[in-house]
XYZ file of C-alpha atoms in Angstrom:
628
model
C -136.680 -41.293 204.975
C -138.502 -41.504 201.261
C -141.500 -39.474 201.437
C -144.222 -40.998 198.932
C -147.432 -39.851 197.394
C -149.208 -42.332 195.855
C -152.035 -41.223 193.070
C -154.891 -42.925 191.973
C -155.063 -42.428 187.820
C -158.759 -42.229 186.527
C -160.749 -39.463 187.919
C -157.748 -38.226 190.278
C -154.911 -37.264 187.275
C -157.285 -37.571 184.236
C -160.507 -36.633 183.496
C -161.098 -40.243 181.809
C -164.197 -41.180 183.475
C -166.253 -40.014 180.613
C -164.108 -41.529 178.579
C -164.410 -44.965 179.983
C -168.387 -44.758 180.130
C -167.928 -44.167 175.867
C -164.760 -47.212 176.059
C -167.142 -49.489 177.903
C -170.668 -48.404 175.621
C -168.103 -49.868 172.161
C -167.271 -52.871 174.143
C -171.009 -53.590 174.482
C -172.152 -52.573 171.186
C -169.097 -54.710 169.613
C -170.085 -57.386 172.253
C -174.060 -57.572 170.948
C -174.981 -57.204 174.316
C -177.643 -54.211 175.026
C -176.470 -50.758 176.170
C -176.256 -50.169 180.424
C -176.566 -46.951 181.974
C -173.712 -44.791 182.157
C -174.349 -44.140 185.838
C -174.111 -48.157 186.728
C -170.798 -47.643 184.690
C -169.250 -44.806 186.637
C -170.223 -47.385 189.462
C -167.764 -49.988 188.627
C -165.121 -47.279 188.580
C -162.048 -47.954 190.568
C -162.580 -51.949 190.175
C -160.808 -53.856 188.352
C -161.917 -54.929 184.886
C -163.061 -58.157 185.200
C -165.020 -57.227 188.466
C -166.469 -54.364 186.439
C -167.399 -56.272 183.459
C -168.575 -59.427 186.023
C -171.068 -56.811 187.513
C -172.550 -55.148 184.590
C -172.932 -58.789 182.929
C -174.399 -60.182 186.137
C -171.881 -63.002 185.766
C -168.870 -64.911 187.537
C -165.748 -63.421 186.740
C -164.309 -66.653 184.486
C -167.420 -66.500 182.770
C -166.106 -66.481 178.883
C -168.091 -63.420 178.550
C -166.308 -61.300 181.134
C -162.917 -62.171 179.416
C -164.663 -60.941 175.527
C -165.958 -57.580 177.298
C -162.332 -57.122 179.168
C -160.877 -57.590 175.525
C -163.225 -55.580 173.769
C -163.007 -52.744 176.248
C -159.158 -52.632 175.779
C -158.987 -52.019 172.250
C -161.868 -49.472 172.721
C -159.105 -47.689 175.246
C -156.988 -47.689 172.708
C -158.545 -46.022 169.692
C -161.489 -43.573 172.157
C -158.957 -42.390 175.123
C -155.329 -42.587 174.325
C -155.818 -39.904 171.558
C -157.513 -37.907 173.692
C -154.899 -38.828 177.098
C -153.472 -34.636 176.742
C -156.453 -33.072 177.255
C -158.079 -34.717 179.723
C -155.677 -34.419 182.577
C -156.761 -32.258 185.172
C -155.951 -28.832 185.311
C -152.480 -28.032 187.902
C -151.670 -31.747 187.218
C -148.285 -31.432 185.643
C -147.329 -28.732 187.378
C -148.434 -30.397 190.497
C -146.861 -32.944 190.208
C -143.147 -31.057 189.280
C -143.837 -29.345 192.762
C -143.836 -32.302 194.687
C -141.047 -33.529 193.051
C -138.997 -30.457 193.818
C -139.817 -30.781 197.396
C -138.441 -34.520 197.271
C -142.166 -36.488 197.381
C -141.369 -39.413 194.873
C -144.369 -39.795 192.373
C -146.516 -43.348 192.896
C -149.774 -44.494 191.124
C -152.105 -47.135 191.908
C -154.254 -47.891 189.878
C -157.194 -51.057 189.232
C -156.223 -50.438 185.722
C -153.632 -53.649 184.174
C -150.106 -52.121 183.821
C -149.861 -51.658 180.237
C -152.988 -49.506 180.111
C -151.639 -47.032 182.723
C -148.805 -46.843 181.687
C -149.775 -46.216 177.971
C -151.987 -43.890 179.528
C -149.429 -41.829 181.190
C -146.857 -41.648 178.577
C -150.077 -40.662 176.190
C -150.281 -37.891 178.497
C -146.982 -36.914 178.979
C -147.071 -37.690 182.435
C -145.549 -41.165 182.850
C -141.574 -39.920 183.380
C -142.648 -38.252 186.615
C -143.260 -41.165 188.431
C -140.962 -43.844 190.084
C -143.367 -46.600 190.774
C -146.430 -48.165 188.941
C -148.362 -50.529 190.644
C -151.743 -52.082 188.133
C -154.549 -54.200 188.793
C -152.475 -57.278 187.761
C -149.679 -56.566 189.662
C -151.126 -57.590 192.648
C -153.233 -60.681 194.192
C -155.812 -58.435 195.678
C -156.631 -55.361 193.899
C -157.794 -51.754 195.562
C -159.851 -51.590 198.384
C -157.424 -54.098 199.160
C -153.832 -52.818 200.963
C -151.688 -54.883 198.639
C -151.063 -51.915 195.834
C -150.034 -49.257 198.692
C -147.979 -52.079 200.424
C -146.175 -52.648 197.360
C -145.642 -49.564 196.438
C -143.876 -48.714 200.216
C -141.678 -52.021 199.835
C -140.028 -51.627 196.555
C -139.173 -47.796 198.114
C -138.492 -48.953 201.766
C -140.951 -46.607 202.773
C -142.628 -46.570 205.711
C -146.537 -46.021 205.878
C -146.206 -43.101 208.230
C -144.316 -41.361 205.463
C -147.138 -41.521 202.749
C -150.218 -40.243 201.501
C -153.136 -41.666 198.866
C -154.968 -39.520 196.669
C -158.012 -40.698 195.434
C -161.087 -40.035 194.102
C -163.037 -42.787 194.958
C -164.018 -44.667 198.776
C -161.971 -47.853 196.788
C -158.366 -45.662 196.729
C -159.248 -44.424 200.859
C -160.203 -47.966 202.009
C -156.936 -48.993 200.010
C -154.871 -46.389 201.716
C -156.065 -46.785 205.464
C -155.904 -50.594 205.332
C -152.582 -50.097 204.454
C -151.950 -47.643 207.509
C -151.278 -45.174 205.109
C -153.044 -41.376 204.928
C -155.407 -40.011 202.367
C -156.771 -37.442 200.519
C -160.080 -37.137 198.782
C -160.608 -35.252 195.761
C -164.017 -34.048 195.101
C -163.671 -33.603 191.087
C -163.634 -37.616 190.403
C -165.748 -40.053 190.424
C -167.949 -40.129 193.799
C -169.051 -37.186 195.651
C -167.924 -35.768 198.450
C -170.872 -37.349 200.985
C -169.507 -40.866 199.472
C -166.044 -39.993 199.994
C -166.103 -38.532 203.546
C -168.184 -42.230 204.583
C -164.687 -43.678 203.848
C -162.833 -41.700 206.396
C -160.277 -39.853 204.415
C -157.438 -37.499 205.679
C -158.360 -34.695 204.101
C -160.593 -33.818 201.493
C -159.613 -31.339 198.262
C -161.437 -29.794 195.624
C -158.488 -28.941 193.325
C -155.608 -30.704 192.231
C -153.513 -27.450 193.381
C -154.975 -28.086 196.963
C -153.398 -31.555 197.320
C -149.917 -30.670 196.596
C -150.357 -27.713 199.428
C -151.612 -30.292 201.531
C -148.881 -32.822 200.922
C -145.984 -30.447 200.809
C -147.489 -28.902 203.778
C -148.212 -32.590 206.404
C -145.619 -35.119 204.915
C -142.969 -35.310 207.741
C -139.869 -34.461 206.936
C -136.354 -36.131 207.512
C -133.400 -35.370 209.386
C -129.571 -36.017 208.343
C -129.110 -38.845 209.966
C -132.730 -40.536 208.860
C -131.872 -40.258 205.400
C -128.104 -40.592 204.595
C -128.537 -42.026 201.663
C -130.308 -39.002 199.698
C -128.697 -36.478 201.913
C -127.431 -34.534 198.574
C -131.058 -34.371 197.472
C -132.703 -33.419 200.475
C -130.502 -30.830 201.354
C -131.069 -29.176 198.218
C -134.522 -29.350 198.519
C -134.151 -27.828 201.841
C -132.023 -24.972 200.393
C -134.807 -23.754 197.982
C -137.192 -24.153 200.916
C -135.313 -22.140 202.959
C -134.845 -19.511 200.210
C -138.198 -19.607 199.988
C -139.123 -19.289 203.656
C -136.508 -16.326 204.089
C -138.258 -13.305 205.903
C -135.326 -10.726 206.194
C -135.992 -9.052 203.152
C -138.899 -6.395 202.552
C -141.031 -6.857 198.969
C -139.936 -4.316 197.689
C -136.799 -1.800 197.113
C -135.617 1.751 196.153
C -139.631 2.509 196.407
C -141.861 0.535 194.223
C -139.169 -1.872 192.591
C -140.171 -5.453 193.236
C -137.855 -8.260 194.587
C -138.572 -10.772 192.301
C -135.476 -13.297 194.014
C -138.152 -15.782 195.411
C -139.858 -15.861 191.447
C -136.298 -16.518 190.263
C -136.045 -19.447 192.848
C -139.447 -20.670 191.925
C -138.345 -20.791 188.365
C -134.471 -21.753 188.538
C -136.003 -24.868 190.479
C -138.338 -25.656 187.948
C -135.575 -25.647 185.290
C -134.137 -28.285 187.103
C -131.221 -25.878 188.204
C -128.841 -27.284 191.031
C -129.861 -25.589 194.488
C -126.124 -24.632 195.037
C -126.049 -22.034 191.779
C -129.851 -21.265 193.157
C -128.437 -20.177 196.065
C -125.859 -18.084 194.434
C -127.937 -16.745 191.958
C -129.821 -15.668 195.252
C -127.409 -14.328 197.272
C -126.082 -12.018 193.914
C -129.173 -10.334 193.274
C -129.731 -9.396 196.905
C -126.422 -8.258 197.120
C -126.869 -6.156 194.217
C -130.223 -6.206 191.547
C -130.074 -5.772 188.151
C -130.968 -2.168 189.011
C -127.832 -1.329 190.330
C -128.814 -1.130 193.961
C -129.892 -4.238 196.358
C -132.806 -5.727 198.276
C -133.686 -3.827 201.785
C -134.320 -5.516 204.726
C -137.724 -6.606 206.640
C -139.514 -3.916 207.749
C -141.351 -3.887 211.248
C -145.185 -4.204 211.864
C -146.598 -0.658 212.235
C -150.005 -1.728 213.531
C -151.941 -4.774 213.958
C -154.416 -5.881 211.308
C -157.463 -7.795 211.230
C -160.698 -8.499 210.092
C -161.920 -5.544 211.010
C -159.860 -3.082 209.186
C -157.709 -5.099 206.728
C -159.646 -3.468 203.899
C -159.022 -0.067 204.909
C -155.305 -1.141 203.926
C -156.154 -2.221 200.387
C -153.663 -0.546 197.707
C -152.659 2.228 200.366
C -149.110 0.926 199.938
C -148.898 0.752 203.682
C -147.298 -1.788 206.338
C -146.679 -4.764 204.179
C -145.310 -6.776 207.198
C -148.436 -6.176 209.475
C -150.414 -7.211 206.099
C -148.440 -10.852 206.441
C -148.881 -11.066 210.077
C -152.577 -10.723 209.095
C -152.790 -13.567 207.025
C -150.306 -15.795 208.346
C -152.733 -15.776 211.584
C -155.325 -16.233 209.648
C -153.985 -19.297 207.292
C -153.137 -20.922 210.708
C -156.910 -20.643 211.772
C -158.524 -21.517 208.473
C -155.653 -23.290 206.459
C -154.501 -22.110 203.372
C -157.672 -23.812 201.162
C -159.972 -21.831 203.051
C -157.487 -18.523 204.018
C -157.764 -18.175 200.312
C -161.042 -18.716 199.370
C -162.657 -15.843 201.771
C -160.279 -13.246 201.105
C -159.387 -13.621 197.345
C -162.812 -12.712 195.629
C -162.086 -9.173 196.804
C -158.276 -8.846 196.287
C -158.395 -10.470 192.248
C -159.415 -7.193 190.884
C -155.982 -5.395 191.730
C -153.989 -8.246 190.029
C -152.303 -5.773 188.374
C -150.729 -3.485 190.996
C -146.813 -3.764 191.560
C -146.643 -4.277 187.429
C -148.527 -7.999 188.065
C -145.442 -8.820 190.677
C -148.035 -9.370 193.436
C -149.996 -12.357 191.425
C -146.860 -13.756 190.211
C -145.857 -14.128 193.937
C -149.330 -15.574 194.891
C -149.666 -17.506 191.994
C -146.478 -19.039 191.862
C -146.203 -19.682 195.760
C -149.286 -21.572 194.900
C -147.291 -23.872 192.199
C -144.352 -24.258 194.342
C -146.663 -25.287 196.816
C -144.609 -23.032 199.596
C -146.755 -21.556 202.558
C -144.839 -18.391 203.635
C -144.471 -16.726 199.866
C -148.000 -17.629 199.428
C -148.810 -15.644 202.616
C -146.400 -12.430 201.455
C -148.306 -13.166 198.119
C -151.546 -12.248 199.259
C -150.405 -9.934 201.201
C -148.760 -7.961 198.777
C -151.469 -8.310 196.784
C -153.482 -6.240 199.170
C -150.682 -3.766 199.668
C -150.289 -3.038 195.865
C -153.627 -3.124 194.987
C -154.521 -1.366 191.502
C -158.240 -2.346 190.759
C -159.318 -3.085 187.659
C -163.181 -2.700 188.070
C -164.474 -5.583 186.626
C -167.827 -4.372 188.101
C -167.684 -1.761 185.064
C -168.441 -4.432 182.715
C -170.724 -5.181 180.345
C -171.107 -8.546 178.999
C -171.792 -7.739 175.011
C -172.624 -10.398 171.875
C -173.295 -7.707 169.636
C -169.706 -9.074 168.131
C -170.947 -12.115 167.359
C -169.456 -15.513 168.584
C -165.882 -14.617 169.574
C -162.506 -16.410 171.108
C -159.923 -14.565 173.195
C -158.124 -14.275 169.997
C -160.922 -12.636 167.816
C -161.517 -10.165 170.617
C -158.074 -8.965 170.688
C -157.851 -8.385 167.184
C -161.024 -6.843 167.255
C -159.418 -4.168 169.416
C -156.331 -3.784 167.776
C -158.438 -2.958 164.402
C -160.037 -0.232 166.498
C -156.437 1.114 167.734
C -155.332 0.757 164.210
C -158.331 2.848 162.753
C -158.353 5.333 165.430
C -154.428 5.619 166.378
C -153.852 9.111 167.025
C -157.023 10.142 168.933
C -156.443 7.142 171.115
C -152.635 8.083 171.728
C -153.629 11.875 171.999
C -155.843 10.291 174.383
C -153.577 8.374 176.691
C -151.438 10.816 176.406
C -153.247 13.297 178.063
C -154.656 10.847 180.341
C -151.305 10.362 181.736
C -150.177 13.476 182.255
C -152.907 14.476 184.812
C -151.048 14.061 187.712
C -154.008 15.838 190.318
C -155.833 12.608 189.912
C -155.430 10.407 193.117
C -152.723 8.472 192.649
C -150.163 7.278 195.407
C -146.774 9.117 195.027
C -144.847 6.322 194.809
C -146.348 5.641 191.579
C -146.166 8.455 190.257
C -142.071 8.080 190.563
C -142.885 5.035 188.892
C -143.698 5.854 185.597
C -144.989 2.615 184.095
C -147.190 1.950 186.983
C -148.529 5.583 187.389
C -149.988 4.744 183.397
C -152.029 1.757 184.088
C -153.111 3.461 187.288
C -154.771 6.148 185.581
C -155.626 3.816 182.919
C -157.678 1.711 185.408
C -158.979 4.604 187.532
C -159.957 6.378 184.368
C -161.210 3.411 181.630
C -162.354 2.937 178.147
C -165.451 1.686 177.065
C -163.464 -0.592 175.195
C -162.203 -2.332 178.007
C -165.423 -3.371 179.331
C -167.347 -4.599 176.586
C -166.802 -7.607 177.686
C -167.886 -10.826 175.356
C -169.323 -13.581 176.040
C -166.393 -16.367 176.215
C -165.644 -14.878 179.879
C -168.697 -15.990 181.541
C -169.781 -18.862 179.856
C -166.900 -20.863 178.237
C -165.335 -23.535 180.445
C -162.238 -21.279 182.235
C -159.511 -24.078 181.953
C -160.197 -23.563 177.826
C -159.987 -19.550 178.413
C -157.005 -19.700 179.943
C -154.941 -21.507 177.492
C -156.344 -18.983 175.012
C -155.365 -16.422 176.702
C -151.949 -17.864 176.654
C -152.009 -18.293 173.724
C -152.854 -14.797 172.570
C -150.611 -13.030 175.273
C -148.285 -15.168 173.619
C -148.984 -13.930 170.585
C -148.564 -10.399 171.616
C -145.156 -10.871 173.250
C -143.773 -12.355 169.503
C -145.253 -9.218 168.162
C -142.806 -7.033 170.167
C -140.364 -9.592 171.634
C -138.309 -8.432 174.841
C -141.485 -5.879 175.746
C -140.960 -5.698 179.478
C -144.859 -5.411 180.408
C -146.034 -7.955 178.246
C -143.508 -10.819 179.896
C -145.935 -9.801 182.419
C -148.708 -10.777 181.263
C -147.355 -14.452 180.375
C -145.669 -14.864 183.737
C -148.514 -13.066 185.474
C -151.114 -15.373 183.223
C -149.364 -18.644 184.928
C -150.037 -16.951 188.286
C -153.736 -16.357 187.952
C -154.091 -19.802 186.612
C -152.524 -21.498 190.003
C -154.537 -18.932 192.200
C -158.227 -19.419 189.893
C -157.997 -22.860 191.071
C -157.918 -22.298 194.248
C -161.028 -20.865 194.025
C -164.709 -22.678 193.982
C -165.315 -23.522 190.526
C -168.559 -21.233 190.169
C -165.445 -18.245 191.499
C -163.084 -18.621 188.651
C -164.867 -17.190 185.798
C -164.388 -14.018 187.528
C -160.693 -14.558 187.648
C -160.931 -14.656 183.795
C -162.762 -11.545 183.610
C -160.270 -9.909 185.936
C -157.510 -10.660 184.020
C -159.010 -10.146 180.512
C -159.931 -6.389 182.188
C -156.547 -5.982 183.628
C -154.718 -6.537 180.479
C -156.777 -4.383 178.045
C -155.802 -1.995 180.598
C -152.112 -2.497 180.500
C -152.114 -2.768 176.317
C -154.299 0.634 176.467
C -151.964 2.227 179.058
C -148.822 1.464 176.549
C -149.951 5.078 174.038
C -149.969 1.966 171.630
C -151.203 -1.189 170.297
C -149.990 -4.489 168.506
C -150.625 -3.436 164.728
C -153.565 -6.319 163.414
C -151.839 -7.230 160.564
C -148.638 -8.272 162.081
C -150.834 -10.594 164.825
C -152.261 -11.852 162.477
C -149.510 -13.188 160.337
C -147.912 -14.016 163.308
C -151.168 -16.296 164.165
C -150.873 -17.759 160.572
C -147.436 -19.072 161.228
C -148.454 -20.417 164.938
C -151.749 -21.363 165.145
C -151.576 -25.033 164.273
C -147.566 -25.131 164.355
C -146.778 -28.359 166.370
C -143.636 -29.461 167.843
C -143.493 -33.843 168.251
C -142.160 -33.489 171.494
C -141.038 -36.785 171.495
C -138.121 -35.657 169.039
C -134.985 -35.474 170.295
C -134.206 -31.981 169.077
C -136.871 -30.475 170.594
C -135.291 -31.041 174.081
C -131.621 -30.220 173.107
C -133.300 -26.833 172.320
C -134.824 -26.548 175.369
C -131.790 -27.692 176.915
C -129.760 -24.774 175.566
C -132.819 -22.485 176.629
C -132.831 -23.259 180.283
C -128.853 -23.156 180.103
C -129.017 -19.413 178.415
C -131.847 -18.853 181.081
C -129.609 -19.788 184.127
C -126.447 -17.290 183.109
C -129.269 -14.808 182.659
C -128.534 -11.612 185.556
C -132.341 -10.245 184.645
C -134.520 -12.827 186.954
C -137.056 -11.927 184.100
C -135.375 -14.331 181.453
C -135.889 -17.868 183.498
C -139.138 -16.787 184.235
C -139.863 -16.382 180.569
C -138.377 -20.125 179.932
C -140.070 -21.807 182.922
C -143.420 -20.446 181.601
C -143.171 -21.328 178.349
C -141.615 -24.695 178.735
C -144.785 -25.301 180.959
C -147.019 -24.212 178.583
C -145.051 -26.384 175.794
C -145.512 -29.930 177.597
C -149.634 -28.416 178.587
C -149.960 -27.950 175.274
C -148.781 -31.368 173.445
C -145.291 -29.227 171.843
C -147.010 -25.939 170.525
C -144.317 -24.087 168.237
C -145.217 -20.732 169.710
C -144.153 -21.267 173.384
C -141.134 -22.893 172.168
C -139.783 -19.586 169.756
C -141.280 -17.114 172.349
C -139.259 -18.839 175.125
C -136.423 -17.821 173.302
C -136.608 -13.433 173.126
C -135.110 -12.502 176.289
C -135.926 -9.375 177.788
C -133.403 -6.497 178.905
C -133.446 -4.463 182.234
C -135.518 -1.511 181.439
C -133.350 1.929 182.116
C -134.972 3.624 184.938
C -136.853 6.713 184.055
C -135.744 10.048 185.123
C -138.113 10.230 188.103
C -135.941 7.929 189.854
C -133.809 10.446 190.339
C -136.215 11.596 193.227
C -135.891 9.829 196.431
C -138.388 7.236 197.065
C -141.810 8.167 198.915
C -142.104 5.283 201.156
């Protein structure tokens, strides 16, 4: 059985409407023909051009006219969206889209754009290798509402309709899709709203990209053996990772606080493109024995049962992680996952932190592996770790002037550098107040019992907080903030806690989009809190002048990731990554690879991916049993 998700391409992959409004405004203006209002434009989109051009001209389709305007319009694509194809693709697209491909969903579009456009498109936005099948406007007699495109698509897979989904973001792609007996699903961030959409009968409607490859991964049936001989060696490596990932007979943690990170080294082995059988035995060798010398424990039984009635009295108390995932595993099953997540996040975000960031990289990545039961010991965890942050200690500031992620961290490592040993006097002392109320555990810890007291204690520093966090758009803050964390991690390459912060910085980006849109500016201001913390919990800061020379050499470095060498070297990187015993290492390259192809080839994530970390020596208090 071939499962199949076909994708609509404008509005649905890439934010081109806009784009198209400007595309068809030249064709008018180089036409001589007077200016129509965007909104009748955004009308016409999802038709074909011709019909498009035939309605806006109010005349037949082989009227000469229509042909000049379908001509003029295409050489407007070429020169006012193609150059701009990177940035406009929806944010969790490409990552998306890897997801489904992992779990064994081959890629589709259909589209009302001709062939060559999409699939200049595409490539323009480094998108076109993921899919199998391409399916334009004149490819077929009867364009979209029409079932011809989804038809086609199914016969040149010998697919069956039962076995695919649409996704759409206009009534034209759900009229397509259940003509053609297939599903749907309706994303709200397109073209027509969600009142237009739902009058076409789809599926299932979602608000985020991220949502759709839940809900696909999560409702396309899969095969058995003997449906699906011919890809049997695929599919059972898909299932493998699956089941790695669905494995509940290990507990979250080990020798106390310790983190088992196996499922993030699945998540990111898989991404590499790693065969499932050396997955597997990467797997099975670090629960046998972890790079700390000692392995993974087993499950651990519910103590109590939780609910909504006292889940919060649980919240960082280090207590009964498995009753915590009974919790919300009952309560995804009611709501589904969408929903599950959006009324209980807003209160867990501000302990992203706790467990050394380990509980948002296994929420956040669950999310981008698009894998239910790690998502559920995700959020669970990320109740039972809990280190808050107190973003409600801030203080939005200008008195800084206009300022980018960047400036602000520089801004702050000035003041570390002109105020260095009070500070670290400071810390110092902070740390070594152990009557403070702090869970034993963490005190064993050592790095964790820091940025606890750093959190529960604070610095007015961390919560000036400027104005970028509120008010510019988050999808730019976040690759900022990669960028600078980035930046930080080149300034002291192999530092165990700020890996962290990149890996941890992919997480929150997967889990802020599960949130409403209005939600995820606080997700940004949670993380931009959390990590001051960290850096201020260190006793010491990046010196300015080395960030900054580093940000000389990086900040408009470009790779043309369309040259050859480029992907031998990232070749070698994801080989070196998959010999790698500390899980760490992978995790580093699957990050930064991501953030490599996001970022059209930017030189920085491309060196960085390269500084492998070490396993960090366990501090003396380990020599103390663990508390619970």
């Amino acid at each position: 059985m071939t499962r199949v998700a076909m994708f609509d391409l404008d509005g649905t992959l890439v934010d081109s409407p806009r784009a198209i409004v400007e595309a068809f405004g030249v064709a008018f203006e180089t036409m001589g023909a007077d200016p129509r209002d965007p909104a009748d434009i955004r009308a016409t989109i999802g038709l074909p051009l011709e019909q498009a051009f035939a309605k806006l001209l109010g005349m037949p389709q082989d009227d000469p006219r229509v042909a000049e305007g379908v001509a003029r319009y295409q050489e407007a694509f070429r020169t006012v969206i193609l150059p701009r194809a990177r940035s406009l693709v929806f944010p969790g697209v490409p990552e998306g889209l890897d997801a489904l491909r992992r779990a064994g969903v081959v890629l589709t579009v259909a589209t009302s754009k001709f062939h060559t456009s999409a699939d200049a498109l595409l490539a323009a936005a480094g998108l076109r290798d993921l899919f199998t099948v391409l399916i334009g406007a004149d490819d077929v007699t009867y364009p979209k509402p029409h079932p011809e495109s989804g038809l086609r698509i199914l016969e040149q897979l010998d697919a069956r309709p039962e076995h695919a989904v649409m996704v759409g973001d206009t009534t034209h792609d759900l009229r397509m899709a259940e003509a053609a007996g297939i599903a749907s699903v309706a994303v709200t961030y397109g073209v027509h709203q969600r009142p237009e959409l739902e009058s076409a009968r789809p599926t299932y409607v979602a608000e985020t990209f991220p949502e759709v490859v839940a809900h696909i991964i999560g409702t396309l049936p899969y095969s058995s053996p003997a449906e699906n001989s011919s890809d049997s060696h695929s599919s059972a490596g898909n299932t493998l990772v699956e089941d790695m990932l669905n494995d509940r007979t290990h507990h979250i943690e080990f020798n106390g606080h310790l983190t088992n990170h196996v499922k993030h080294a699945v998540v990111a082995l898989a991404g590499l493109g790693i065969a499932p059988e050396r997955i597997k035995a990467y797997h099975d060798n670090y629960v046998t024995l972890t790079p700390y010398g000692c392995p993974v424990e087993p499950a651990r039984a519910p103590q109590q049962t939780v609910d909504d009635d006292n889940w919060l009295q649980l919240i960082g108390k280090r207590q009964d992680f498995a009753a915590l995932c009974e919790f919300f595993d009952r309560r995804e099953r009611e709501l589904g996952m969408p929903e599950m997540l959006r009324r209980y996040l807003p209160r867990l975000l501000s302990g992203w932190v706790g467990a050394l960031q380990h509980a948002t990289i296994h929420l956040g990545w669950a999310l981008d592996a698009g894998n239910r039961w790690m998502a559920i010991e995700g959020i669970a965890y990320l109740a039972f770790a809990h280190v808050d942050c107190h973003p409600e200690r801030t203080v939005v500031t200008d008195a800084y002037g206009p300022e980018r992620p960047k400036d602000s961290l520089l801004r702050i490592a000035r003041f570390w550098d002109d105020n260095r040993p009070q500070l670290a006097a400071w810390v110092q002392n902070l740390v070594d107040d152990t009557t403070a109320d702090t869970h034993p555990e963490l005190l064993r810890s050592g790095l964790q019992h820091r940025i606890d007291r750093m959190l529960g204690e604070g610095h007015p520093r961390i919560y000036e907080t400027p104005t970028w966090v509120n008010d510019q758009d988050t999808d730019a803050s976040w690759d900022q903030l990669g960028y600078l964390v980035t930046l930080l991690y080149l300034a002291e390459p192999g530092d165990f806690l700020l890996l962290h912060l990149m890996t941890a910085l992919h997480a929150m980006r997967h889990i802020a989009d599960a949130l409403p849109e209005e939600q995820r500016p606080e997700a940004v201001k949670c993380y931009w809190t959390g990590i001051l913390g960290v850096l201020f919990s260190r006793g010491h800061f990046s010196l300015p002048g080395k960030l900054t020379a580093l940000d000389s050499l990086f900040d408009t470095a470009m790779d043309d990731v369309s040259d050859p060498r480029w992907a031998r070297e990232w070749d070698w990187l994801v080989a070196r990554a998959a010999e790698e015993e500390e899980e760490h290492n992978p995790k580093l390259v699957y990050v930064m690879r991501a953030m490599w192809h996001r970022t059209g080839g930017r030189s920085i994530y491309r060196v960085a991916a390269g500084q492998f970390t070490a396993t960090p020596e366990l501090p003396a208090t380990f020599e103390q049993p663990p508390v619970d």
